[in-house]
Amino acid sequence: MIKAKAILILTIVTLGLMLWQARLPLWNQHLQVDIWVWWQRLEFWFRGHTFSGLTGNEILPLTLLYLFIPVLLIPIGWLSYANYLPAVLILNLAVIGLHLFFVKRKTLFLLSLLFLGPILLFRFDALVTLLLILSFVSFQKNRPGWSGFWLGLATGLKVFPVIILPYLLLILFKQKQLKSLLTLMIYFAEALLLPVLIFWLLGGNREQIVNALDFHNLKLISIESLPGSLITGWSLITRGAPPALLAGYGIWAVPGPAILFNRLWLLPIGLVYYFIWKNRPRRFDWSTPLVLILVFLVFSKNLNPQYVWWFMALLPFVKAGRLIWILTLVVALLNQLVYPIFYTTLIEEFYQKNQSYWIYYLLLLRNLGILAITFILFHSRTGLLLTDKGNKH
């Protein structure tokens, strides 16, 4: 009873602090940029009540539909960006809170949120992780249809969850549950296609979806990614200055072989699946999707600040050791310091003026921390075992 009250108090303090931070310029000056883009897409819709003619859009159909939900929280006649912004914050706060119904290690989960800051209130990544958790819980409860459906929705929001689909199918194949395997695939496809159909009914078309996918594919190597940090470090060593700062496709980037990194992640993900196949998994292990996501992030050309939540949300479901949790909290804190608190310093002072190296070192430490977490989970007994032992909540 006492523990339950303590968790309730910590929950209220954590969510309240996030909401308070979200209202301060120190945080929201950078963070609300994405919501402004969302609002512009909604304005386009409300002008003609159609998505026909929408150009330069990088938002996928399901995400566009999600952007309409905050509108329902605004009284009729009061629709404006000034009212849309707090409606988004409240909706995302509720989505974050829903995680607590599934998380057993609630204290660690709430500490992660405290160290991460309010960024999840301004993005839709918490919805993605909630859908992933629903998918995995459904899978453990032998509900392949719902598991596939939730995973399909998560993939429709952020494409990366598709890397987890083969793992679920492999388990069902090893269990010789071919009917369940087929059911999961059908519901996964339905969850992907249903938002596309609604988008089409609202005036959208195939070309707009292709352009949205190409938008992300054409991005260069972001300064926040591990490859971007290493390229920057190499430039400091060889030239005594950061590399040229490139702007485009919604990110700040550095010169480098971006096309290579569009495909490079397939090799390490393939290696993880080799170990999965070798160990013949017959039951779901939370550590496996966790490591798949971490490996993907390490080798990705984009590691936006909110992406760290992809693995942080799943960490309370595995038997992670103290070192992993310490590293995770440090990564979360560094993540918040780099973006949004000192992001202007990173861009204007470090990259453009070759000053304030300390902010680059914080970013590098964050990325090396993620790399260390990945390595430890791969080799530690308290981390990824890729077998039928442990982490089977």
mmCIF file of C-alpha atoms in Angstrom:
data_model
loop_
_atom_site.group_PDB
_atom_site.id
_atom_site.type_symbol
_atom_site.label_atom_id
_atom_site.label_comp_id
_atom_site.label_asym_id
_atom_site.label_seq_id
_atom_site.Cartn_x
_atom_site.Cartn_y
_atom_site.Cartn_z
ATOM 1 C CA MET A 1 0.000 0.000 0.000
ATOM 2 C CA ILE A 2 2.816 2.399 0.929
ATOM 3 C CA LYS A 3 4.709 1.481 -2.224
ATOM 4 C CA ALA A 4 1.611 2.095 -4.358
ATOM 5 C CA LYS A 5 1.183 5.559 -2.840
ATOM 6 C CA ALA A 6 4.861 6.333 -3.420
ATOM 7 C CA ILE A 7 4.545 5.306 -7.075
ATOM 8 C CA LEU A 8 1.433 7.460 -7.441
ATOM 9 C CA ILE A 9 3.219 10.481 -5.957
ATOM 10 C CA LEU A 10 6.276 9.910 -8.167
ATOM 11 C CA THR A 11 4.008 9.594 -11.208
ATOM 12 C CA ILE A 12 2.241 12.876 -10.460
ATOM 13 C CA VAL A 13 5.552 14.647 -9.805
ATOM 14 C CA THR A 14 7.167 13.256 -12.961
ATOM 15 C CA LEU A 15 4.314 14.003 -15.351
ATOM 16 C CA GLY A 16 3.689 17.365 -13.695
ATOM 17 C CA LEU A 17 7.348 18.351 -14.001
ATOM 18 C CA MET A 18 7.384 17.336 -17.673
ATOM 19 C CA LEU A 19 4.322 19.488 -18.325
ATOM 20 C CA TRP A 20 5.876 22.413 -16.421
ATOM 21 C CA GLN A 21 9.125 22.139 -18.403
ATOM 22 C CA ALA A 22 7.152 21.982 -21.651
ATOM 23 C CA ARG A 23 5.735 25.447 -20.940
ATOM 24 C CA LEU A 24 9.171 27.072 -20.494
ATOM 25 C CA PRO A 25 11.105 28.660 -23.420
ATOM 26 C CA LEU A 26 14.294 26.827 -22.393
ATOM 27 C CA TRP A 27 12.631 23.636 -23.599
ATOM 28 C CA ASN A 28 9.753 24.522 -25.898
ATOM 29 C CA GLN A 29 11.620 27.015 -28.093
ATOM 30 C CA HIS A 30 13.171 24.127 -30.031
ATOM 31 C CA LEU A 31 10.755 21.332 -29.150
ATOM 32 C CA GLN A 32 7.591 22.875 -30.553
ATOM 33 C CA VAL A 33 9.020 23.113 -34.092
ATOM 34 C CA ASP A 34 7.536 19.736 -34.998
ATOM 35 C CA ILE A 35 4.110 20.659 -33.656
ATOM 36 C CA TRP A 36 4.164 23.806 -35.768
ATOM 37 C CA VAL A 37 4.714 21.583 -38.830
ATOM 38 C CA TRP A 38 1.790 19.402 -37.725
ATOM 39 C CA TRP A 39 -0.375 22.490 -37.413
ATOM 40 C CA GLN A 40 0.526 23.566 -40.948
ATOM 41 C CA ARG A 41 -0.640 20.194 -42.276
ATOM 42 C CA LEU A 42 -3.926 20.571 -40.384
ATOM 43 C CA GLU A 43 -4.373 24.114 -41.678
ATOM 44 C CA PHE A 44 -4.031 22.768 -45.217
ATOM 45 C CA TRP A 45 -6.733 20.213 -44.493
ATOM 46 C CA PHE A 46 -9.156 22.686 -42.918
ATOM 47 C CA ARG A 47 -8.828 25.106 -45.844
ATOM 48 C CA GLY A 48 -10.222 22.605 -48.362
ATOM 49 C CA HIS A 49 -11.140 19.544 -46.275
ATOM 50 C CA THR A 50 -8.858 17.414 -48.441
ATOM 51 C CA PHE A 51 -5.224 16.316 -48.586
ATOM 52 C CA SER A 52 -5.270 16.612 -52.370
ATOM 53 C CA GLY A 53 -2.503 18.964 -53.472
ATOM 54 C CA LEU A 54 -0.510 18.663 -50.252
ATOM 55 C CA THR A 55 3.181 18.924 -51.199
ATOM 56 C CA GLY A 56 6.453 18.792 -49.302
ATOM 57 C CA ASN A 57 4.906 16.534 -46.686
ATOM 58 C CA GLU A 58 7.103 14.082 -44.779
ATOM 59 C CA ILE A 59 4.390 12.810 -42.418
ATOM 60 C CA LEU A 60 3.009 9.311 -43.045
ATOM 61 C CA PRO A 61 -0.781 8.737 -43.324
ATOM 62 C CA LEU A 62 -1.336 7.223 -39.873
ATOM 63 C CA THR A 63 0.584 10.032 -38.205
ATOM 64 C CA LEU A 64 -1.475 12.603 -40.101
ATOM 65 C CA LEU A 65 -4.619 10.981 -38.717
ATOM 66 C CA TYR A 66 -3.173 11.043 -35.185
ATOM 67 C CA LEU A 67 -2.629 14.800 -35.522
ATOM 68 C CA PHE A 68 -6.393 15.294 -35.696
ATOM 69 C CA ILE A 69 -7.009 13.842 -32.216
ATOM 70 C CA PRO A 70 -5.839 16.948 -30.278
ATOM 71 C CA VAL A 71 -8.383 18.970 -32.276
ATOM 72 C CA LEU A 72 -11.129 17.034 -30.464
ATOM 73 C CA LEU A 73 -9.876 18.494 -27.173
ATOM 74 C CA ILE A 74 -10.363 22.076 -28.379
ATOM 75 C CA PRO A 75 -13.794 23.763 -28.026
ATOM 76 C CA ILE A 76 -15.597 24.604 -31.268
ATOM 77 C CA GLY A 77 -14.577 28.032 -32.512
ATOM 78 C CA TRP A 78 -11.335 28.051 -30.519
ATOM 79 C CA LEU A 79 -9.176 26.204 -33.044
ATOM 80 C CA SER A 80 -5.771 27.894 -33.295
ATOM 81 C CA TYR A 81 -2.119 26.975 -32.897
ATOM 82 C CA ALA A 82 -2.115 28.573 -29.433
ATOM 83 C CA ASN A 83 -4.782 26.066 -28.358
ATOM 84 C CA TYR A 84 -3.546 23.152 -30.464
ATOM 85 C CA LEU A 85 -0.132 23.121 -28.763
ATOM 86 C CA PRO A 86 -1.403 22.460 -25.202
ATOM 87 C CA ALA A 87 -3.912 19.935 -26.572
ATOM 88 C CA VAL A 88 -1.021 17.968 -28.089
ATOM 89 C CA LEU A 89 0.883 18.110 -24.800
ATOM 90 C CA ILE A 90 -2.106 16.774 -22.855
ATOM 91 C CA LEU A 91 -2.740 13.972 -25.352
ATOM 92 C CA ASN A 92 0.894 12.852 -25.339
ATOM 93 C CA LEU A 93 0.978 13.076 -21.542
ATOM 94 C CA ALA A 94 -1.951 10.644 -21.440
ATOM 95 C CA VAL A 95 -0.185 8.304 -23.879
ATOM 96 C CA ILE A 96 2.918 8.315 -21.680
ATOM 97 C CA GLY A 97 0.798 7.595 -18.625
ATOM 98 C CA LEU A 98 -0.786 4.573 -20.307
ATOM 99 C CA HIS A 99 2.630 2.891 -20.334
ATOM 100 C CA LEU A 100 2.366 2.511 -16.558
ATOM 101 C CA PHE A 101 -0.435 -0.057 -16.901
ATOM 102 C CA PHE A 102 2.084 -2.487 -18.422
ATOM 103 C CA VAL A 103 5.414 -1.560 -16.821
ATOM 104 C CA LYS A 104 6.366 -3.509 -13.689
ATOM 105 C CA ARG A 105 9.507 -1.538 -12.818
ATOM 106 C CA LYS A 106 7.569 1.705 -12.535
ATOM 107 C CA THR A 107 10.159 3.565 -10.463
ATOM 108 C CA LEU A 108 12.891 3.058 -13.056
ATOM 109 C CA PHE A 109 10.453 3.921 -15.822
ATOM 110 C CA LEU A 110 9.524 7.226 -14.149
ATOM 111 C CA LEU A 111 13.172 8.048 -13.453
ATOM 112 C CA SER A 112 13.856 7.576 -17.162
ATOM 113 C CA LEU A 113 11.169 10.131 -17.962
ATOM 114 C CA LEU A 114 12.569 12.593 -15.413
ATOM 115 C CA PHE A 115 16.060 12.403 -16.898
ATOM 116 C CA LEU A 116 14.789 12.534 -20.480
ATOM 117 C CA GLY A 117 12.778 15.713 -20.026
ATOM 118 C CA PRO A 118 9.609 16.832 -21.835
ATOM 119 C CA ILE A 119 10.572 15.934 -25.407
ATOM 120 C CA LEU A 120 8.002 13.109 -25.639
ATOM 121 C CA LEU A 121 5.215 15.637 -25.115
ATOM 122 C CA PHE A 122 6.189 17.261 -28.420
ATOM 123 C CA ARG A 123 6.603 14.084 -30.472
ATOM 124 C CA PHE A 124 4.542 10.955 -31.166
ATOM 125 C CA ASP A 125 7.256 8.431 -30.278
ATOM 126 C CA ALA A 126 5.550 7.525 -26.989
ATOM 127 C CA LEU A 127 2.570 6.308 -29.014
ATOM 128 C CA VAL A 128 4.910 4.115 -31.059
ATOM 129 C CA THR A 129 6.419 2.480 -27.971
ATOM 130 C CA LEU A 130 2.975 2.020 -26.408
ATOM 131 C CA LEU A 131 1.841 0.168 -29.537
ATOM 132 C CA LEU A 132 4.997 -1.972 -29.446
ATOM 133 C CA ILE A 133 4.328 -2.903 -25.829
ATOM 134 C CA LEU A 134 0.710 -3.770 -26.688
ATOM 135 C CA SER A 135 1.963 -5.937 -29.546
ATOM 136 C CA PHE A 136 4.430 -7.846 -27.384
ATOM 137 C CA VAL A 137 1.977 -8.305 -24.505
ATOM 138 C CA SER A 138 -0.633 -9.602 -26.970
ATOM 139 C CA PHE A 139 1.938 -11.976 -28.438
ATOM 140 C CA GLN A 140 2.734 -13.372 -24.995
ATOM 141 C CA LYS A 141 -0.990 -13.886 -24.390
ATOM 142 C CA ASN A 142 -1.270 -15.936 -27.598
ATOM 143 C CA ARG A 143 -3.226 -13.296 -29.483
ATOM 144 C CA PRO A 144 -1.320 -13.171 -32.783
ATOM 145 C CA GLY A 145 -3.983 -11.117 -34.534
ATOM 146 C CA TRP A 146 -3.837 -8.262 -32.040
ATOM 147 C CA SER A 147 -0.060 -8.542 -31.860
ATOM 148 C CA GLY A 148 0.221 -8.111 -35.612
ATOM 149 C CA PHE A 149 -2.318 -5.285 -35.616
ATOM 150 C CA TRP A 150 -0.537 -3.230 -32.944
ATOM 151 C CA LEU A 151 2.832 -3.852 -34.594
ATOM 152 C CA GLY A 152 1.378 -2.781 -37.941
ATOM 153 C CA LEU A 153 0.122 0.477 -36.440
ATOM 154 C CA ALA A 154 3.541 1.127 -34.878
ATOM 155 C CA THR A 155 5.159 0.524 -38.266
ATOM 156 C CA GLY A 156 2.682 2.888 -39.890
ATOM 157 C CA LEU A 157 3.806 5.634 -37.511
ATOM 158 C CA LYS A 158 7.536 4.920 -37.598
ATOM 159 C CA VAL A 159 8.844 2.441 -40.140
ATOM 160 C CA PHE A 160 11.536 0.947 -37.876
ATOM 161 C CA PRO A 161 9.231 -1.514 -35.980
ATOM 162 C CA VAL A 162 9.143 -3.666 -39.117
ATOM 163 C CA ILE A 163 12.573 -5.011 -38.115
ATOM 164 C CA ILE A 164 10.859 -6.830 -35.217
ATOM 165 C CA LEU A 165 8.254 -8.585 -37.374
ATOM 166 C CA PRO A 166 10.574 -11.434 -38.508
ATOM 167 C CA TYR A 167 11.341 -12.244 -34.854
ATOM 168 C CA LEU A 168 7.678 -12.814 -34.010
ATOM 169 C CA LEU A 169 7.164 -14.837 -37.175
ATOM 170 C CA LEU A 170 10.242 -16.935 -36.422
ATOM 171 C CA ILE A 171 8.930 -17.852 -32.967
ATOM 172 C CA LEU A 172 5.587 -18.959 -34.397
ATOM 173 C CA PHE A 173 7.398 -20.905 -37.107
ATOM 174 C CA LYS A 174 9.543 -22.684 -34.519
ATOM 175 C CA GLN A 175 6.391 -23.482 -32.541
ATOM 176 C CA LYS A 176 4.820 -24.822 -35.751
ATOM 177 C CA GLN A 177 1.879 -22.455 -35.317
ATOM 178 C CA LEU A 178 1.482 -21.692 -39.002
ATOM 179 C CA LYS A 179 -2.132 -20.576 -38.620
ATOM 180 C CA SER A 180 -1.121 -18.031 -35.966
ATOM 181 C CA LEU A 181 1.772 -16.935 -38.165
ATOM 182 C CA LEU A 182 -0.590 -16.266 -41.065
ATOM 183 C CA THR A 183 -3.054 -14.476 -38.772
ATOM 184 C CA LEU A 184 -0.335 -12.174 -37.453
ATOM 185 C CA MET A 185 0.789 -11.285 -40.974
ATOM 186 C CA ILE A 186 -2.764 -10.578 -42.155
ATOM 187 C CA TYR A 187 -3.552 -8.287 -39.215
ATOM 188 C CA PHE A 188 -0.175 -6.579 -39.611
ATOM 189 C CA ALA A 189 -0.981 -5.840 -43.254
ATOM 190 C CA GLU A 190 -4.478 -4.634 -42.355
ATOM 191 C CA ALA A 191 -3.079 -2.187 -39.805
ATOM 192 C CA LEU A 192 -0.734 -0.806 -42.450
ATOM 193 C CA LEU A 193 -3.363 -0.536 -45.175
ATOM 194 C CA LEU A 194 -6.304 0.837 -43.169
ATOM 195 C CA PRO A 195 -4.744 4.295 -42.524
ATOM 196 C CA VAL A 196 -3.653 4.437 -46.165
ATOM 197 C CA LEU A 197 -7.242 3.767 -47.243
ATOM 198 C CA ILE A 198 -8.544 6.528 -44.945
ATOM 199 C CA PHE A 199 -5.841 8.872 -46.257
ATOM 200 C CA TRP A 200 -6.974 8.069 -49.802
ATOM 201 C CA LEU A 201 -10.607 8.769 -48.896
ATOM 202 C CA LEU A 202 -9.491 12.143 -47.508
ATOM 203 C CA GLY A 203 -7.934 13.108 -50.832
ATOM 204 C CA GLY A 204 -4.428 11.711 -50.465
ATOM 205 C CA ASN A 205 -2.661 9.652 -53.116
ATOM 206 C CA ARG A 206 0.121 7.125 -53.572
ATOM 207 C CA GLU A 207 2.641 9.705 -54.771
ATOM 208 C CA GLN A 208 2.331 11.655 -51.515
ATOM 209 C CA ILE A 209 3.102 8.529 -49.485
ATOM 210 C CA VAL A 210 6.106 7.695 -51.671
ATOM 211 C CA ASN A 211 7.374 11.266 -51.324
ATOM 212 C CA ALA A 212 7.009 11.082 -47.534
ATOM 213 C CA LEU A 213 9.092 7.900 -47.446
ATOM 214 C CA ASP A 214 11.663 9.372 -49.857
ATOM 215 C CA PHE A 215 11.936 12.453 -47.652
ATOM 216 C CA HIS A 216 13.434 10.355 -44.861
ATOM 217 C CA ASN A 217 15.473 8.242 -47.257
ATOM 218 C CA LEU A 218 17.137 11.357 -48.720
ATOM 219 C CA LYS A 219 18.256 12.723 -45.358
ATOM 220 C CA LEU A 220 21.998 13.144 -44.908
ATOM 221 C CA ILE A 221 24.031 11.971 -41.902
ATOM 222 C CA SER A 222 22.677 13.920 -38.944
ATOM 223 C CA ILE A 223 24.980 15.517 -36.404
ATOM 224 C CA GLU A 224 23.149 13.635 -33.621
ATOM 225 C CA SER A 225 23.895 10.165 -35.025
ATOM 226 C CA LEU A 226 26.852 8.033 -33.985
ATOM 227 C CA PRO A 227 28.299 8.147 -37.540
ATOM 228 C CA GLY A 228 27.822 11.934 -37.492
ATOM 229 C CA SER A 229 29.680 12.198 -34.173
ATOM 230 C CA LEU A 230 32.550 10.083 -35.483
ATOM 231 C CA ILE A 231 32.793 12.071 -38.734
ATOM 232 C CA THR A 232 32.876 15.260 -36.681
ATOM 233 C CA GLY A 233 35.548 13.845 -34.390
ATOM 234 C CA TRP A 234 37.692 12.799 -37.355
ATOM 235 C CA SER A 235 37.395 16.301 -38.798
ATOM 236 C CA LEU A 236 38.531 17.790 -35.485
ATOM 237 C CA ILE A 237 41.575 15.516 -35.462
ATOM 238 C CA THR A 238 42.586 16.018 -39.102
ATOM 239 C CA ARG A 239 41.485 19.614 -39.747
ATOM 240 C CA GLY A 240 41.244 21.136 -36.306
ATOM 241 C CA ALA A 241 37.667 22.185 -37.009
ATOM 242 C CA PRO A 242 34.209 20.622 -37.319
ATOM 243 C CA PRO A 243 33.035 19.525 -40.770
ATOM 244 C CA ALA A 244 30.812 21.762 -42.863
ATOM 245 C CA LEU A 245 27.305 21.961 -41.453
ATOM 246 C CA LEU A 246 24.602 21.004 -43.946
ATOM 247 C CA ALA A 247 20.911 21.798 -43.610
ATOM 248 C CA GLY A 248 18.090 19.964 -45.332
ATOM 249 C CA TYR A 249 15.171 17.582 -44.924
ATOM 250 C CA GLY A 250 14.473 18.864 -41.438
ATOM 251 C CA ILE A 251 17.874 18.108 -39.897
ATOM 252 C CA TRP A 252 21.385 19.459 -39.451
ATOM 253 C CA ALA A 253 23.882 17.111 -41.067
ATOM 254 C CA VAL A 254 27.536 16.568 -41.933
ATOM 255 C CA PRO A 255 29.049 15.463 -45.264
ATOM 256 C CA GLY A 256 29.376 11.713 -45.641
ATOM 257 C CA PRO A 257 28.199 8.585 -47.485
ATOM 258 C CA ALA A 258 24.517 8.855 -46.563
ATOM 259 C CA ILE A 259 23.496 6.310 -49.217
ATOM 260 C CA LEU A 260 25.779 3.744 -47.576
ATOM 261 C CA PHE A 261 24.045 4.195 -44.229
ATOM 262 C CA ASN A 262 20.653 3.715 -45.870
ATOM 263 C CA ARG A 263 21.622 0.057 -46.205
ATOM 264 C CA LEU A 264 24.467 -0.516 -43.731
ATOM 265 C CA TRP A 265 22.113 -1.245 -40.824
ATOM 266 C CA LEU A 266 20.880 -4.348 -42.670
ATOM 267 C CA LEU A 267 24.192 -6.125 -41.976
ATOM 268 C CA PRO A 268 24.207 -5.862 -38.145
ATOM 269 C CA ILE A 269 20.459 -6.529 -37.990
ATOM 270 C CA GLY A 270 21.069 -9.596 -40.149
ATOM 271 C CA LEU A 271 23.814 -10.674 -37.733
ATOM 272 C CA VAL A 272 21.430 -10.381 -34.776
ATOM 273 C CA TYR A 273 18.922 -12.525 -36.632
ATOM 274 C CA TYR A 274 21.660 -15.070 -37.309
ATOM 275 C CA PHE A 275 22.132 -15.468 -33.539
ATOM 276 C CA ILE A 276 18.379 -15.597 -33.046
ATOM 277 C CA TRP A 277 18.054 -18.393 -35.609
ATOM 278 C CA LYS A 278 21.052 -20.214 -34.178
ATOM 279 C CA ASN A 279 19.501 -20.291 -30.700
ATOM 280 C CA ARG A 280 16.099 -21.433 -32.018
ATOM 281 C CA PRO A 281 13.830 -19.253 -29.867
ATOM 282 C CA ARG A 282 10.452 -20.750 -29.022
ATOM 283 C CA ARG A 283 9.219 -18.087 -26.605
ATOM 284 C CA PHE A 284 9.144 -14.312 -26.719
ATOM 285 C CA ASP A 285 12.070 -12.547 -25.035
ATOM 286 C CA TRP A 286 11.796 -8.783 -24.463
ATOM 287 C CA SER A 287 15.565 -8.444 -24.773
ATOM 288 C CA THR A 288 15.518 -9.356 -28.442
ATOM 289 C CA PRO A 289 13.419 -6.459 -29.812
ATOM 290 C CA LEU A 290 15.301 -4.194 -27.395
ATOM 291 C CA VAL A 291 18.647 -5.122 -28.923
ATOM 292 C CA LEU A 292 17.271 -5.038 -32.466
ATOM 293 C CA ILE A 293 16.251 -1.426 -31.848
ATOM 294 C CA LEU A 294 19.585 -0.528 -30.236
ATOM 295 C CA VAL A 295 21.595 -2.032 -33.087
ATOM 296 C CA PHE A 296 19.423 -0.188 -35.587
ATOM 297 C CA LEU A 297 20.006 3.118 -33.767
ATOM 298 C CA VAL A 298 23.765 2.630 -33.532
ATOM 299 C CA PHE A 299 24.113 2.093 -37.287
ATOM 300 C CA SER A 300 21.466 4.606 -38.355
ATOM 301 C CA LYS A 301 22.360 7.879 -40.076
ATOM 302 C CA ASN A 302 19.735 9.634 -37.949
ATOM 303 C CA LEU A 303 19.502 9.470 -34.175
ATOM 304 C CA ASN A 304 17.109 12.257 -33.301
ATOM 305 C CA PRO A 305 16.861 12.991 -29.555
ATOM 306 C CA GLN A 306 13.414 11.398 -29.192
ATOM 307 C CA TYR A 307 14.683 8.144 -30.720
ATOM 308 C CA VAL A 308 16.446 7.177 -27.484
ATOM 309 C CA TRP A 309 12.980 6.553 -26.043
ATOM 310 C CA TRP A 310 12.550 3.625 -28.442
ATOM 311 C CA PHE A 311 14.850 1.475 -26.310
ATOM 312 C CA MET A 312 14.297 3.225 -22.973
ATOM 313 C CA ALA A 313 10.599 2.311 -23.030
ATOM 314 C CA LEU A 314 11.411 -1.409 -23.340
ATOM 315 C CA LEU A 315 14.224 -1.510 -20.790
ATOM 316 C CA PRO A 316 11.900 -1.914 -17.740
ATOM 317 C CA PHE A 317 10.696 -5.197 -19.254
ATOM 318 C CA VAL A 318 14.124 -6.881 -19.106
ATOM 319 C CA LYS A 319 16.354 -7.900 -16.223
ATOM 320 C CA ALA A 320 18.916 -5.183 -16.817
ATOM 321 C CA GLY A 321 21.746 -4.701 -14.350
ATOM 322 C CA ARG A 322 22.578 -1.550 -12.403
ATOM 323 C CA LEU A 323 25.291 -0.506 -14.870
ATOM 324 C CA ILE A 324 22.846 -0.537 -17.774
ATOM 325 C CA TRP A 325 20.361 1.591 -15.861
ATOM 326 C CA ILE A 326 23.039 4.085 -14.810
ATOM 327 C CA LEU A 327 24.207 4.377 -18.413
ATOM 328 C CA THR A 328 20.616 4.790 -19.594
ATOM 329 C CA LEU A 329 19.894 7.620 -17.159
ATOM 330 C CA VAL A 330 23.167 9.335 -18.090
ATOM 331 C CA VAL A 331 22.296 9.007 -21.789
ATOM 332 C CA ALA A 332 18.846 10.477 -21.121
ATOM 333 C CA LEU A 333 20.281 13.447 -19.216
ATOM 334 C CA LEU A 334 22.947 14.130 -21.847
ATOM 335 C CA ASN A 335 20.266 13.825 -24.497
ATOM 336 C CA GLN A 336 18.229 16.585 -22.818
ATOM 337 C CA LEU A 337 21.266 18.833 -22.363
ATOM 338 C CA VAL A 338 22.266 18.563 -26.024
ATOM 339 C CA TYR A 339 18.703 18.995 -27.268
ATOM 340 C CA PRO A 340 16.958 21.224 -26.594
ATOM 341 C CA ILE A 341 18.790 23.045 -23.770
ATOM 342 C CA PHE A 342 22.148 23.730 -25.471
ATOM 343 C CA TYR A 343 21.213 22.959 -29.079
ATOM 344 C CA THR A 344 21.776 26.542 -30.218
ATOM 345 C CA THR A 345 25.276 26.350 -28.735
ATOM 346 C CA LEU A 346 25.939 23.131 -30.650
ATOM 347 C CA ILE A 347 24.897 24.660 -33.978
ATOM 348 C CA GLU A 348 26.076 28.254 -33.722
ATOM 349 C CA GLU A 349 29.078 28.035 -31.403
ATOM 350 C CA PHE A 350 30.567 24.623 -32.136
ATOM 351 C CA TYR A 351 29.773 23.812 -35.756
ATOM 352 C CA GLN A 352 29.685 27.347 -37.150
ATOM 353 C CA LYS A 353 32.351 29.080 -35.021
ATOM 354 C CA ASN A 354 34.579 26.146 -33.959
ATOM 355 C CA GLN A 355 34.069 27.022 -30.289
ATOM 356 C CA SER A 356 32.449 25.478 -27.205
ATOM 357 C CA TYR A 357 33.811 21.975 -27.795
ATOM 358 C CA TRP A 358 32.225 20.810 -24.549
ATOM 359 C CA ILE A 359 28.782 20.537 -26.138
ATOM 360 C CA TYR A 360 30.168 18.215 -28.825
ATOM 361 C CA TYR A 361 31.751 16.070 -26.121
ATOM 362 C CA LEU A 362 28.370 15.758 -24.399
ATOM 363 C CA LEU A 363 26.808 14.588 -27.668
ATOM 364 C CA LEU A 364 29.667 12.150 -28.263
ATOM 365 C CA LEU A 365 29.312 10.764 -24.734
ATOM 366 C CA ARG A 366 25.580 10.266 -25.296
ATOM 367 C CA ASN A 367 26.215 8.248 -28.438
ATOM 368 C CA LEU A 368 29.042 6.243 -26.888
ATOM 369 C CA GLY A 369 26.712 5.544 -23.970
ATOM 370 C CA ILE A 370 24.128 4.086 -26.352
ATOM 371 C CA LEU A 371 26.876 2.009 -27.955
ATOM 372 C CA ALA A 372 27.986 0.760 -24.521
ATOM 373 C CA ILE A 373 24.410 -0.199 -23.578
ATOM 374 C CA THR A 374 24.113 -2.137 -26.828
ATOM 375 C CA PHE A 375 27.395 -3.946 -26.222
ATOM 376 C CA ILE A 376 26.586 -4.818 -22.609
ATOM 377 C CA LEU A 377 23.106 -6.096 -23.462
ATOM 378 C CA PHE A 378 24.636 -8.257 -26.137
ATOM 379 C CA HIS A 379 27.152 -9.890 -23.839
ATOM 380 C CA SER A 380 25.980 -9.546 -20.244
ATOM 381 C CA ARG A 381 24.094 -12.344 -18.514
ATOM 382 C CA THR A 382 21.576 -9.753 -17.378
ATOM 383 C CA GLY A 383 21.014 -8.593 -20.914
ATOM 384 C CA LEU A 384 20.436 -10.218 -24.269
ATOM 385 C CA LEU A 385 20.488 -14.001 -24.039
ATOM 386 C CA LEU A 386 18.694 -14.772 -27.303
ATOM 387 C CA THR A 387 17.544 -18.038 -25.793
ATOM 388 C CA ASP A 388 14.518 -19.216 -23.870
ATOM 389 C CA LYS A 389 16.025 -18.126 -20.529
ATOM 390 C CA GLY A 390 15.063 -15.001 -18.620
ATOM 391 C CA ASN A 391 13.158 -11.877 -19.599
ATOM 392 C CA LYS A 392 9.891 -13.788 -20.243
ATOM 393 C CA HIS A 393 7.528 -11.614 -18.203
#
